Tab-separated table of C-alpha atoms and ligand atoms in Angstrom:
chain	number	residue	atom	x	y	z
A	1	UNK	CA	-37.049	-7.623	-6.503
A	2	UNK	CA	-34.175	-9.864	-7.669
A	3	UNK	CA	-32.110	-11.005	-4.823
A	4	UNK	CA	-28.374	-12.088	-5.188
A	5	UNK	CA	-26.353	-14.518	-2.159
A	6	UNK	CA	-23.102	-13.208	-0.512
A	7	UNK	CA	-21.745	-15.429	1.154
A	8	UNK	CA	-18.727	-13.935	3.252
A	9	UNK	CA	-15.352	-16.450	4.435
A	10	UNK	CA	-13.372	-14.638	7.529
A	11	UNK	CA	-15.706	-12.325	10.024
A	12	UNK	CA	-12.763	-10.114	12.226
A	13	UNK	CA	-12.567	-6.506	12.603
A	14	UNK	CA	-13.590	-5.993	9.025
A	15	UNK	CA	-15.145	-8.507	8.132
A	16	UNK	CA	-17.887	-8.578	10.796
A	17	UNK	CA	-17.845	-4.276	10.233
A	18	UNK	CA	-18.784	-5.617	6.450
A	19	UNK	CA	-22.209	-8.283	7.670
A	20	UNK	CA	-23.452	-5.206	10.242
A	21	UNK	CA	-24.354	-3.159	7.013
A	22	UNK	CA	-25.103	-4.878	4.762
A	23	UNK	CA	-27.852	-6.349	7.780
A	24	UNK	CA	-28.720	-2.397	8.035
A	25	UNK	CA	-28.426	-1.231	4.722
A	26	UNK	CA	-30.367	-4.072	2.613
A	27	UNK	CA	-32.402	-1.771	1.555
A	28	UNK	CA	-31.140	1.803	0.849
A	29	UNK	CA	-28.525	-0.963	-1.220
A	30	UNK	CA	-31.316	-2.304	-3.272
A	31	UNK	CA	-32.634	1.331	-3.990
A	32	UNK	CA	-29.053	2.587	-5.971
A	33	UNK	CA	-28.379	-1.251	-7.924
A	34	UNK	CA	-33.329	-2.763	-7.939
A	35	UNK	CA	-31.308	-6.697	-6.341
A	36	UNK	CA	-31.265	-7.224	-2.905
A	37	UNK	CA	-27.921	-8.186	-0.539
A	38	UNK	CA	-28.512	-11.432	1.135
A	39	UNK	CA	-25.914	-12.697	3.084
A	40	UNK	CA	-26.207	-16.852	2.468
A	41	UNK	CA	-23.170	-17.912	4.282
A	42	UNK	CA	-20.538	-16.722	7.193
A	43	UNK	CA	-18.256	-19.343	7.702
A	44	UNK	CA	-14.498	-17.734	10.067
A	45	UNK	CA	-11.471	-20.527	11.820
A	46	UNK	CA	-13.193	-19.265	14.739
A	47	UNK	CA	-17.334	-19.791	14.993
A	48	UNK	CA	-17.323	-19.694	18.748
A	49	UNK	CA	-16.591	-16.061	19.362
A	50	UNK	CA	-17.503	-13.831	20.925
A	51	UNK	CA	-19.172	-11.810	18.737
A	52	UNK	CA	-20.481	-7.893	19.252
A	53	UNK	CA	-24.063	-9.284	16.837
A	54	UNK	CA	-26.284	-12.601	16.976
A	55	UNK	CA	-26.087	-14.073	13.848
A	56	UNK	CA	-28.245	-16.854	12.089
A	57	UNK	CA	-27.922	-20.149	13.494
A	58	UNK	CA	-28.681	-21.695	10.056
A	59	UNK	CA	-26.331	-18.700	8.449
A	60	UNK	CA	-23.328	-19.903	9.386
A	61	UNK	CA	-20.976	-22.324	7.001
A	62	UNK	CA	-19.085	-25.021	8.742
A	63	UNK	CA	-16.396	-24.985	5.642
A	64	UNK	CA	-15.558	-22.753	2.652
A	65	UNK	CA	-15.644	-25.858	0.565
A	66	UNK	CA	-18.786	-25.985	0.576
A	67	UNK	CA	-19.727	-22.840	-0.366
A	68	UNK	CA	-17.771	-22.740	-3.365
A	69	UNK	CA	-20.109	-25.504	-3.599
A	70	UNK	CA	-23.641	-23.959	-2.986
A	71	UNK	CA	-25.261	-23.603	-5.906
A	72	UNK	CA	-27.423	-20.927	-4.571
A	73	UNK	CA	-24.001	-19.282	-3.397
A	74	UNK	CA	-23.271	-15.886	-5.722
A	75	UNK	CA	-20.551	-14.125	-4.982
A	76	UNK	CA	-17.513	-14.618	-2.446
A	77	UNK	CA	-16.238	-12.367	-0.445
A	78	UNK	CA	-12.870	-13.584	0.850
A	79	UNK	CA	-12.045	-11.540	3.413
A	80	UNK	CA	-9.804	-13.856	5.067
A	81	UNK	CA	-5.864	-12.311	4.612
A	82	UNK	CA	-2.491	-13.605	3.010
A	83	UNK	CA	-1.679	-14.748	-0.062
A	84	UNK	CA	-1.853	-17.987	-0.321
A	85	UNK	CA	-3.293	-21.203	2.033
A	86	UNK	CA	-6.828	-20.405	3.052
A	87	UNK	CA	-7.721	-17.108	1.288
A	88	UNK	CA	-5.762	-17.938	-2.733
A	89	UNK	CA	-7.474	-20.964	-2.783
A	90	UNK	CA	-10.930	-20.105	-1.548
A	91	UNK	CA	-11.033	-16.997	-3.633
A	92	UNK	CA	-9.410	-19.770	-6.724
A	93	UNK	CA	-12.239	-22.340	-5.777
A	94	UNK	CA	-14.963	-19.984	-5.747
A	95	UNK	CA	-13.614	-18.832	-10.054
A	96	UNK	CA	-13.681	-22.109	-11.339
A	97	UNK	CA	-17.039	-22.311	-10.035
A	98	UNK	CA	-18.586	-19.045	-11.344
A	99	UNK	CA	-19.041	-17.535	-8.120
A	100	UNK	CA	-17.888	-13.875	-9.077
A	101	UNK	CA	-15.679	-12.806	-5.885
A	102	UNK	CA	-14.883	-9.666	-3.994
A	103	UNK	CA	-11.034	-9.583	-2.497
A	104	UNK	CA	-10.033	-6.670	0.235
A	105	UNK	CA	-6.475	-8.587	0.545
A	106	UNK	CA	-3.595	-7.023	-1.578
A	107	UNK	CA	-0.777	-9.479	-0.258
A	108	UNK	CA	-3.624	-11.882	-2.980
A	109	UNK	CA	-3.919	-9.823	-6.116
A	110	UNK	CA	-0.064	-8.760	-6.196
A	111	UNK	CA	0.845	-12.052	-5.861
A	112	UNK	CA	-1.669	-14.604	-7.329
A	113	UNK	CA	-3.910	-11.700	-9.499
A	114	UNK	CA	-3.428	-12.585	-12.667
A	115	UNK	CA	-3.312	-16.091	-12.354
A	116	UNK	CA	-6.276	-15.491	-10.577
A	117	UNK	CA	-7.897	-12.716	-13.456
A	118	UNK	CA	-7.080	-15.714	-15.920
A	119	UNK	CA	-9.842	-17.528	-14.415
A	120	UNK	CA	-12.139	-15.061	-13.779
A	121	UNK	CA	-12.297	-13.466	-17.224
A	122	UNK	CA	-12.633	-17.640	-19.338
A	123	UNK	CA	-14.812	-18.820	-15.885
A	124	UNK	CA	-16.670	-15.163	-17.352
A	125	UNK	CA	-17.575	-14.205	-13.346
A	126	UNK	CA	-16.640	-11.156	-12.100
A	127	UNK	CA	-13.325	-11.075	-9.544
A	128	UNK	CA	-13.280	-7.624	-7.694
A	129	UNK	CA	-10.446	-6.142	-5.202
A	130	UNK	CA	-10.988	-2.432	-4.917
A	131	UNK	CA	-11.069	-2.707	-0.783
A	132	UNK	CA	-7.449	-4.589	-1.214
A	133	UNK	CA	-5.941	-1.020	-1.708
A	134	UNK	CA	-6.090	2.303	0.326
A	135	UNK	CA	-9.304	1.768	2.220
A	136	UNK	CA	-12.144	3.274	1.788
A	137	UNK	CA	-10.110	5.330	-1.679
A	138	UNK	CA	-11.865	5.072	-4.489
A	139	UNK	CA	-8.957	4.174	-6.826
A	140	UNK	CA	-9.348	0.788	-8.595
A	141	UNK	CA	-12.773	1.480	-9.724
A	142	UNK	CA	-11.856	5.674	-10.775
A	143	UNK	CA	-8.266	4.273	-13.417
A	144	UNK	CA	-10.821	1.275	-14.428
A	145	UNK	CA	-13.941	4.294	-15.006
A	146	UNK	CA	-13.734	7.484	-14.187
A	147	UNK	CA	-9.705	7.176	-15.657
A	148	UNK	CA	-11.028	5.252	-18.392
A	149	UNK	CA	-8.807	7.937	-21.216
A	150	UNK	CA	-6.284	7.668	-20.079
A	151	UNK	CA	-2.690	7.287	-20.732
A	152	UNK	CA	-1.000	7.015	-17.510
A	153	UNK	CA	3.009	7.823	-16.993
A	154	UNK	CA	2.937	8.115	-13.020
A	155	UNK	CA	0.603	6.609	-10.745
A	156	UNK	CA	2.015	7.617	-6.576
A	157	UNK	CA	1.038	9.029	-3.384
A	158	UNK	CA	0.528	7.745	0.592
A	159	UNK	CA	-1.237	4.417	0.646
A	160	UNK	CA	-0.588	2.654	3.806
A	161	UNK	CA	-2.898	4.883	6.515
A	162	UNK	CA	-1.030	3.003	9.270
A	163	UNK	CA	2.494	3.747	8.683
A	164	UNK	CA	1.087	7.602	8.010
A	165	UNK	CA	-1.020	7.513	11.207
A	166	UNK	CA	2.492	6.585	12.929
A	167	UNK	CA	4.593	9.617	11.344
A	168	UNK	CA	2.234	11.764	11.248
A	169	UNK	CA	1.536	11.229	15.313
A	170	UNK	CA	5.234	10.926	15.749
A	171	UNK	CA	5.481	14.505	14.160
A	172	UNK	CA	2.425	15.718	15.614
A	173	UNK	CA	2.944	15.137	19.300
A	174	UNK	CA	5.747	14.259	19.468
A	175	UNK	CA	4.865	9.660	20.749
A	176	UNK	CA	7.252	7.413	20.413
A	177	UNK	CA	6.868	4.313	17.202
A	178	UNK	CA	6.397	1.792	20.171
A	179	UNK	CA	2.979	3.276	21.617
A	180	UNK	CA	1.753	4.885	18.197
A	181	UNK	CA	1.625	1.560	16.219
A	182	UNK	CA	-0.415	0.125	19.715
A	183	UNK	CA	-2.868	2.777	19.444
A	184	UNK	CA	-2.988	2.350	15.020
A	185	UNK	CA	-4.065	-1.749	15.639
A	186	UNK	CA	-6.685	-0.729	18.519
A	187	UNK	CA	-8.442	1.477	15.883
A	188	UNK	CA	-8.510	-1.602	13.141
A	189	UNK	CA	-6.073	-0.095	10.818
A	190	UNK	CA	-2.993	-2.067	10.837
A	191	UNK	CA	-3.421	-5.709	9.647
A	192	UNK	CA	-3.297	-8.904	11.657
A	193	UNK	CA	0.474	-8.993	11.666
A	194	UNK	CA	1.517	-5.270	11.860
A	195	UNK	CA	5.123	-6.166	10.000
A	196	UNK	CA	3.767	-5.440	6.303
A	197	UNK	CA	3.022	-2.308	7.580
A	198	UNK	CA	5.790	-1.533	8.941
A	199	UNK	CA	8.204	-2.999	6.107
A	200	UNK	CA	6.739	-1.165	3.089
A	201	UNK	CA	5.510	-5.370	1.496
A	202	UNK	CA	2.147	-3.877	1.424
A	203	UNK	CA	2.192	-0.482	-0.008
A	204	UNK	CA	4.600	-2.852	-2.567
A	205	UNK	CA	1.607	-5.166	-3.092
A	206	UNK	CA	-0.313	-1.543	-4.108
A	207	UNK	CA	1.876	0.428	-6.157
A	208	UNK	CA	1.631	-3.394	-8.310
A	209	UNK	CA	-1.577	-3.486	-8.451
A	210	UNK	CA	-2.037	-0.067	-9.100
A	211	UNK	CA	0.972	-0.470	-11.861
A	212	UNK	CA	-0.527	-3.307	-13.562
A	213	UNK	CA	-4.276	-1.511	-13.339
A	214	UNK	CA	-2.376	2.629	-14.711
A	215	UNK	CA	-0.026	0.761	-17.594
A	216	UNK	CA	-2.188	-2.585	-18.432
A	217	UNK	CA	0.827	-4.352	-17.627
A	218	UNK	CA	1.191	-8.059	-16.239
A	219	UNK	CA	2.082	-7.097	-12.178
A	220	UNK	CA	5.813	-6.497	-12.130
A	221	UNK	CA	7.894	-8.059	-9.903
A	222	UNK	CA	10.131	-6.063	-9.344
A	223	UNK	CA	10.181	-3.368	-7.025
A	224	UNK	CA	11.946	-0.883	-4.489
A	225	UNK	CA	11.394	-2.020	-1.088
A	226	UNK	CA	12.122	0.200	2.349
A	227	UNK	CA	10.323	0.919	5.923
A	228	UNK	CA	9.404	2.927	7.704
A	229	UNK	CA	11.226	1.330	10.784
A	230	UNK	CA	14.317	3.487	11.026
A	231	UNK	CA	12.830	6.906	11.574
A	232	UNK	CA	13.116	8.386	14.486
A	233	UNK	CA	12.608	11.422	15.775
A	234	UNK	CA	15.807	12.746	15.035
A	235	UNK	CA	15.037	12.174	10.963
A	236	UNK	CA	11.922	13.481	11.589
A	237	UNK	CA	12.957	16.944	13.333
A	238	UNK	CA	16.026	17.274	11.166
A	239	UNK	CA	13.000	17.012	8.535
A	240	UNK	CA	11.549	19.611	9.850
A	241	UNK	CA	14.313	22.191	10.923
A	242	UNK	CA	14.991	21.784	6.997
A	243	UNK	CA	11.206	22.223	5.797
A	244	UNK	CA	9.955	19.136	4.981
A	245	UNK	CA	7.748	16.310	6.405
A	246	UNK	CA	8.973	11.967	6.425
A	247	UNK	CA	6.308	10.362	4.294
A	248	UNK	CA	6.389	6.656	3.670
A	249	UNK	CA	5.545	7.145	-0.604
A	250	UNK	CA	5.229	4.627	-2.417
A	251	UNK	CA	5.605	5.526	-6.718
A	252	UNK	CA	5.143	4.097	-10.102
A	253	UNK	CA	5.942	5.075	-12.881
A	254	UNK	CA	6.370	4.299	-16.645
A	255	UNK	CA	10.078	6.361	-17.966
A	256	UNK	CA	10.993	4.819	-21.165
A	257	UNK	CA	8.449	2.133	-21.440
A	258	UNK	CA	10.358	0.292	-18.677
A	259	UNK	CA	8.113	0.489	-15.111
A	260	UNK	CA	9.923	1.848	-11.780
A	261	UNK	CA	8.499	0.366	-9.232
A	262	UNK	CA	9.747	1.890	-5.395
A	263	UNK	CA	9.063	2.155	-1.972
A	264	UNK	CA	10.529	4.085	0.598
A	265	UNK	CA	10.465	7.065	3.317
A	266	UNK	CA	10.489	9.998	1.242
A	267	UNK	CA	11.561	13.431	2.620
A	268	UNK	CA	8.512	16.125	1.187
A	269	UNK	CA	8.186	19.483	0.156
A	270	UNK	CA	6.165	20.884	3.770
A	271	UNK	CA	4.212	22.912	1.530
A	272	UNK	CA	3.237	20.324	-0.826
A	273	UNK	CA	-0.331	19.019	-0.652
A	274	UNK	CA	0.932	14.981	0.048
A	275	UNK	CA	2.788	16.512	2.957
A	276	UNK	CA	-0.845	17.538	4.173
A	277	UNK	CA	-2.109	14.371	4.214
A	278	UNK	CA	-1.590	13.142	7.492
A	279	UNK	CA	-2.489	9.895	10.923
A	280	UNK	CA	-4.567	7.394	8.738
A	281	UNK	CA	-6.054	9.516	5.945
A	282	UNK	CA	-4.701	8.297	1.996
A	283	UNK	CA	-3.960	9.928	-1.123
A	284	UNK	CA	-3.526	8.792	-4.928
A	285	UNK	CA	-1.938	11.298	-7.285
A	286	UNK	CA	-2.823	10.486	-11.029
A	287	UNK	CA	-0.798	12.365	-13.951
A	288	UNK	CA	-2.091	11.070	-17.321
A	289	UNK	CA	-3.396	12.504	-20.339
A	290	UNK	CA	-5.390	13.993	-21.112
A	291	UNK	CA	-7.036	14.941	-17.494
A	292	UNK	CA	-3.135	16.515	-16.211
A	293	UNK	CA	-3.008	15.566	-12.727
A	294	UNK	CA	-5.844	14.230	-11.317
A	295	UNK	CA	-5.412	12.968	-6.269
A	296	UNK	CA	-7.460	11.386	-4.828
A	297	UNK	CA	-7.823	10.740	-0.943
A	298	UNK	CA	-9.529	9.972	2.114
A	299	UNK	CA	-9.501	7.138	4.891
A	300	UNK	CA	-7.340	4.457	3.728
A	301	UNK	CA	-6.732	1.441	6.119
A	302	UNK	CA	-9.645	1.390	8.969
A	303	UNK	CA	-13.789	-1.402	9.086
A	304	UNK	CA	-15.379	1.643	7.851
A	305	UNK	CA	-13.428	2.652	4.928
A	306	UNK	CA	-13.007	-1.095	3.337
A	307	UNK	CA	-16.556	-1.761	3.863
A	308	UNK	CA	-17.178	1.567	1.567
A	309	UNK	CA	-15.250	-0.199	-0.950
A	310	UNK	CA	-16.663	-3.464	-0.746
A	311	UNK	CA	-20.218	-2.084	-1.087
A	312	UNK	CA	-18.996	-0.379	-4.040
A	313	UNK	CA	-17.401	-3.734	-5.110
A	314	UNK	CA	-20.539	-5.774	-4.376
A	315	UNK	CA	-22.416	-2.957	-6.037
A	316	UNK	CA	-21.039	-3.091	-9.685
A	317	UNK	CA	-22.249	-7.198	-9.709
A	318	UNK	CA	-24.922	-6.125	-8.158
A	319	UNK	CA	-25.833	-4.045	-10.952
A	320	UNK	CA	-24.798	-6.815	-13.252
A	321	UNK	CA	-22.392	-6.725	-16.641
A	322	UNK	CA	-18.737	-9.491	-15.944
A	323	UNK	CA	-16.126	-7.329	-16.111
A	324	UNK	CA	-11.982	-7.594	-16.321
A	325	UNK	CA	-10.160	-6.756	-14.239
A	326	UNK	CA	-7.829	-5.358	-14.922
A	327	UNK	CA	-9.460	-3.363	-17.131
A	328	UNK	CA	-8.033	-4.440	-20.245
A	329	UNK	CA	-8.532	-9.049	-21.300
A	330	UNK	CA	-5.876	-10.854	-20.207
A	331	UNK	CA	-5.036	-11.587	-23.300
A	332	UNK	CA	-4.281	-7.956	-24.227
A	333	UNK	CA	-1.580	-7.550	-21.553
A	334	UNK	CA	1.809	-6.264	-22.029
A	335	UNK	CA	4.917	-7.640	-20.161
A	336	UNK	CA	6.643	-5.156	-19.807
A	337	UNK	CA	10.029	-4.461	-19.084
A	338	UNK	CA	11.026	-2.902	-14.964
A	339	UNK	CA	13.556	-0.845	-14.536
A	340	UNK	CA	15.866	-0.575	-11.427
A	341	UNK	CA	16.026	2.337	-8.992
A	342	UNK	CA	20.167	2.513	-9.083
A	343	UNK	CA	19.032	3.860	-13.095
A	344	UNK	CA	17.756	7.387	-10.780
A	345	UNK	CA	18.228	10.431	-9.460
A	346	UNK	CA	17.333	11.773	-6.422
A	347	UNK	CA	18.265	14.599	-3.973
A	348	UNK	CA	19.247	13.409	-0.791
A	349	UNK	CA	18.913	13.784	2.787
A	350	UNK	CA	21.765	11.716	4.842
A	351	UNK	CA	22.493	11.370	8.367
A	352	UNK	CA	25.321	10.027	9.283
A	353	UNK	CA	26.322	9.132	13.620
A	354	UNK	CA	29.597	9.703	13.947
A	355	UNK	CA	32.716	10.000	16.070
A	356	UNK	CA	33.339	13.514	16.523
A	357	UNK	CA	37.251	14.394	15.791
A	358	UNK	CA	39.735	15.815	13.219
A	359	UNK	CA	39.256	14.682	9.908
A	360	UNK	CA	36.200	12.696	9.741
A	361	UNK	CA	33.852	15.496	7.202
A	362	UNK	CA	37.077	15.991	5.629
A	363	UNK	CA	36.925	12.219	4.486
A	364	UNK	CA	33.304	12.421	4.641
A	365	UNK	CA	33.223	14.929	2.004
A	366	UNK	CA	36.101	13.059	-0.403
A	367	UNK	CA	33.948	10.085	0.015
A	368	UNK	CA	30.778	11.956	-1.672
A	369	UNK	CA	32.897	13.812	-4.650
A	370	UNK	CA	34.053	10.499	-5.551
A	371	UNK	CA	30.843	8.993	-6.418
A	372	UNK	CA	30.528	12.512	-8.139
A	373	UNK	CA	27.501	13.423	-5.016
A	374	UNK	CA	27.243	16.733	-4.737
A	375	UNK	CA	25.753	18.167	-1.359
A	376	UNK	CA	23.824	21.439	-1.006
A	377	UNK	CA	23.813	21.924	2.182
A	378	UNK	CA	25.574	20.543	5.389
A	379	UNK	CA	24.557	21.364	9.192
A	380	UNK	CA	25.977	19.228	12.394
A	381	UNK	CA	24.507	19.061	15.803
A	382	UNK	CA	26.734	17.186	18.567
A	383	UNK	CA	25.758	15.518	20.937
A	384	UNK	CA	25.875	17.088	24.329
A	385	UNK	CA	27.869	15.142	27.034
A	386	UNK	CA	29.433	12.533	24.454
A	387	UNK	CA	32.560	13.254	21.624
A	388	UNK	CA	29.265	12.392	18.796
A	389	UNK	CA	28.240	14.230	16.066
A	390	UNK	CA	25.287	13.846	14.409
A	391	UNK	CA	26.127	15.568	10.260
A	392	UNK	CA	23.046	15.835	7.907
A	393	UNK	CA	23.870	16.962	4.510
A	394	UNK	CA	21.578	17.459	1.436
A	395	UNK	CA	22.501	16.252	-1.448
A	396	UNK	CA	22.120	17.710	-4.933
A	397	UNK	CA	20.229	15.564	-7.470
A	398	UNK	CA	22.832	12.332	-7.853
A	399	UNK	CA	22.356	8.908	-9.171
A	400	UNK	CA	20.628	6.750	-6.960
A	401	UNK	CA	23.302	4.173	-7.401
A	402	UNK	CA	26.480	6.324	-6.632
A	403	UNK	CA	23.945	7.740	-3.457
A	404	UNK	CA	24.286	3.816	-2.091
A	405	UNK	CA	27.557	3.576	-2.941
A	406	UNK	CA	29.046	6.430	-0.899
A	407	UNK	CA	26.431	5.226	1.714
A	408	UNK	CA	27.881	1.646	1.488
A	409	UNK	CA	32.238	2.460	1.154
A	410	UNK	CA	31.072	4.667	4.207
A	411	UNK	CA	29.089	2.808	6.605
A	412	UNK	CA	32.489	0.757	6.853
A	413	UNK	CA	34.450	3.800	8.313
A	414	UNK	CA	35.446	3.789	11.223
A	415	UNK	CA	34.326	6.526	12.653
A	416	UNK	CA	31.203	5.932	11.568
A	417	UNK	CA	28.766	5.030	15.157
A	418	UNK	CA	25.441	4.102	13.658
A	419	UNK	CA	24.157	2.366	10.155
A	420	UNK	CA	24.569	5.647	8.258
A	421	UNK	CA	20.982	6.576	6.647
A	422	UNK	CA	19.082	8.141	3.172
A	423	UNK	CA	15.625	8.903	2.410
A	424	UNK	CA	15.134	10.770	-0.941
A	425	UNK	CA	13.592	13.358	-1.574
A	426	UNK	CA	11.323	14.264	-3.454
A	427	UNK	CA	10.092	17.816	-5.414
A	428	UNK	CA	6.410	17.673	-5.873
B	501	HSE	N1	-3.064	-1.727	7.781
B	501	HSE	C1	-3.715	-1.801	6.317
B	501	HSE	C2	-2.873	0.285	6.698
B	501	HSE	C3	-5.526	-1.629	5.427
B	501	HSE	O1	-2.521	0.416	7.730
B	501	HSE	O2	-3.511	0.567	4.945
B	501	HSE	C4	-5.554	-1.917	4.798
B	501	HSE	O3	-4.410	-1.526	3.539
């Protein structure tokens, strides 16, 4: 049977799991692909680090720059991470040297995917990145192959396991943000630097990649990003009382031929499908024609789920065929204009923590009215001991620009004791 030589660069949580999986499942993979996946080299920043398994000495490469030049290497698996630096250098050099590349690096693909796919196309090699978006959920291959017939209008969902794990644990177990994050890190869900899981950047990269695949366009950098750091237990319990759950959602949609990309915490109806997606699970919803609404869910982070996606990419290469990294040739991808979130309309949850004194409520409602934001529900929760109050307002649909203007004016009022909060509501 034919053999294909694979070099793995980066042996952290994911790299180690992946190495072990291939070593133990060589036969099963070759039965399905008719090619034997052979790990010829591994390379890591710290080869001396204690690992749970032994890697034969001859497999250790000193530098990745040696790997990319080695004529015996067919596939390079990049598991270093980061949008630039060594990861970018490795992938560019590997592609230029006509090696197929598999990467789990969403930041790299979101930032440099256009350039990398151009090189891959020129050199007639594959650039595969299933593991970069939603871990074990095979959304990239679904869009590229299973849903190829469709004109996609919208793709959205839960794209970050860590933040979903945190929000659902806060909700279900009444646990504090900090403690849940530590557990997510221990389970290998969070990025090395969990900042990008919490500030929405990780979701943003995935949204940009999905947009590009869905709309056959170049990667669009215009995206509205908010993370989950400001969500506290009071918001979660307010949402619960009002019949909602809070999720960090990513959205990309095509409206009048413009791409609208956004990432933000979102209130969604408790009875909706997305509200039932808890823990590390991700869910991607694709609206397309002729398929209609297509949903795919699964574990979005962690070494086992990510390895499932990496093996899918490696197997695709083992089976042969050179494919365009973004479905169609770079020559045919379009540069679409983007629209700003301020032009969209939402109903919203607004939380105002204020001094409890006369005239405050009337001033608040006047400000809403000034910007044509109509109030649908209003709840006032007075603080037990202090003379403060937390006012929660659900608005009717209003232009996002007007919601923002309302909050900006309110944030300057001397009766505000905290920065006002706005969480958009999605009615799906
Ligand atoms: N840190 C990411 C997450 C891993 O929590 O979803 C997969 O990108």
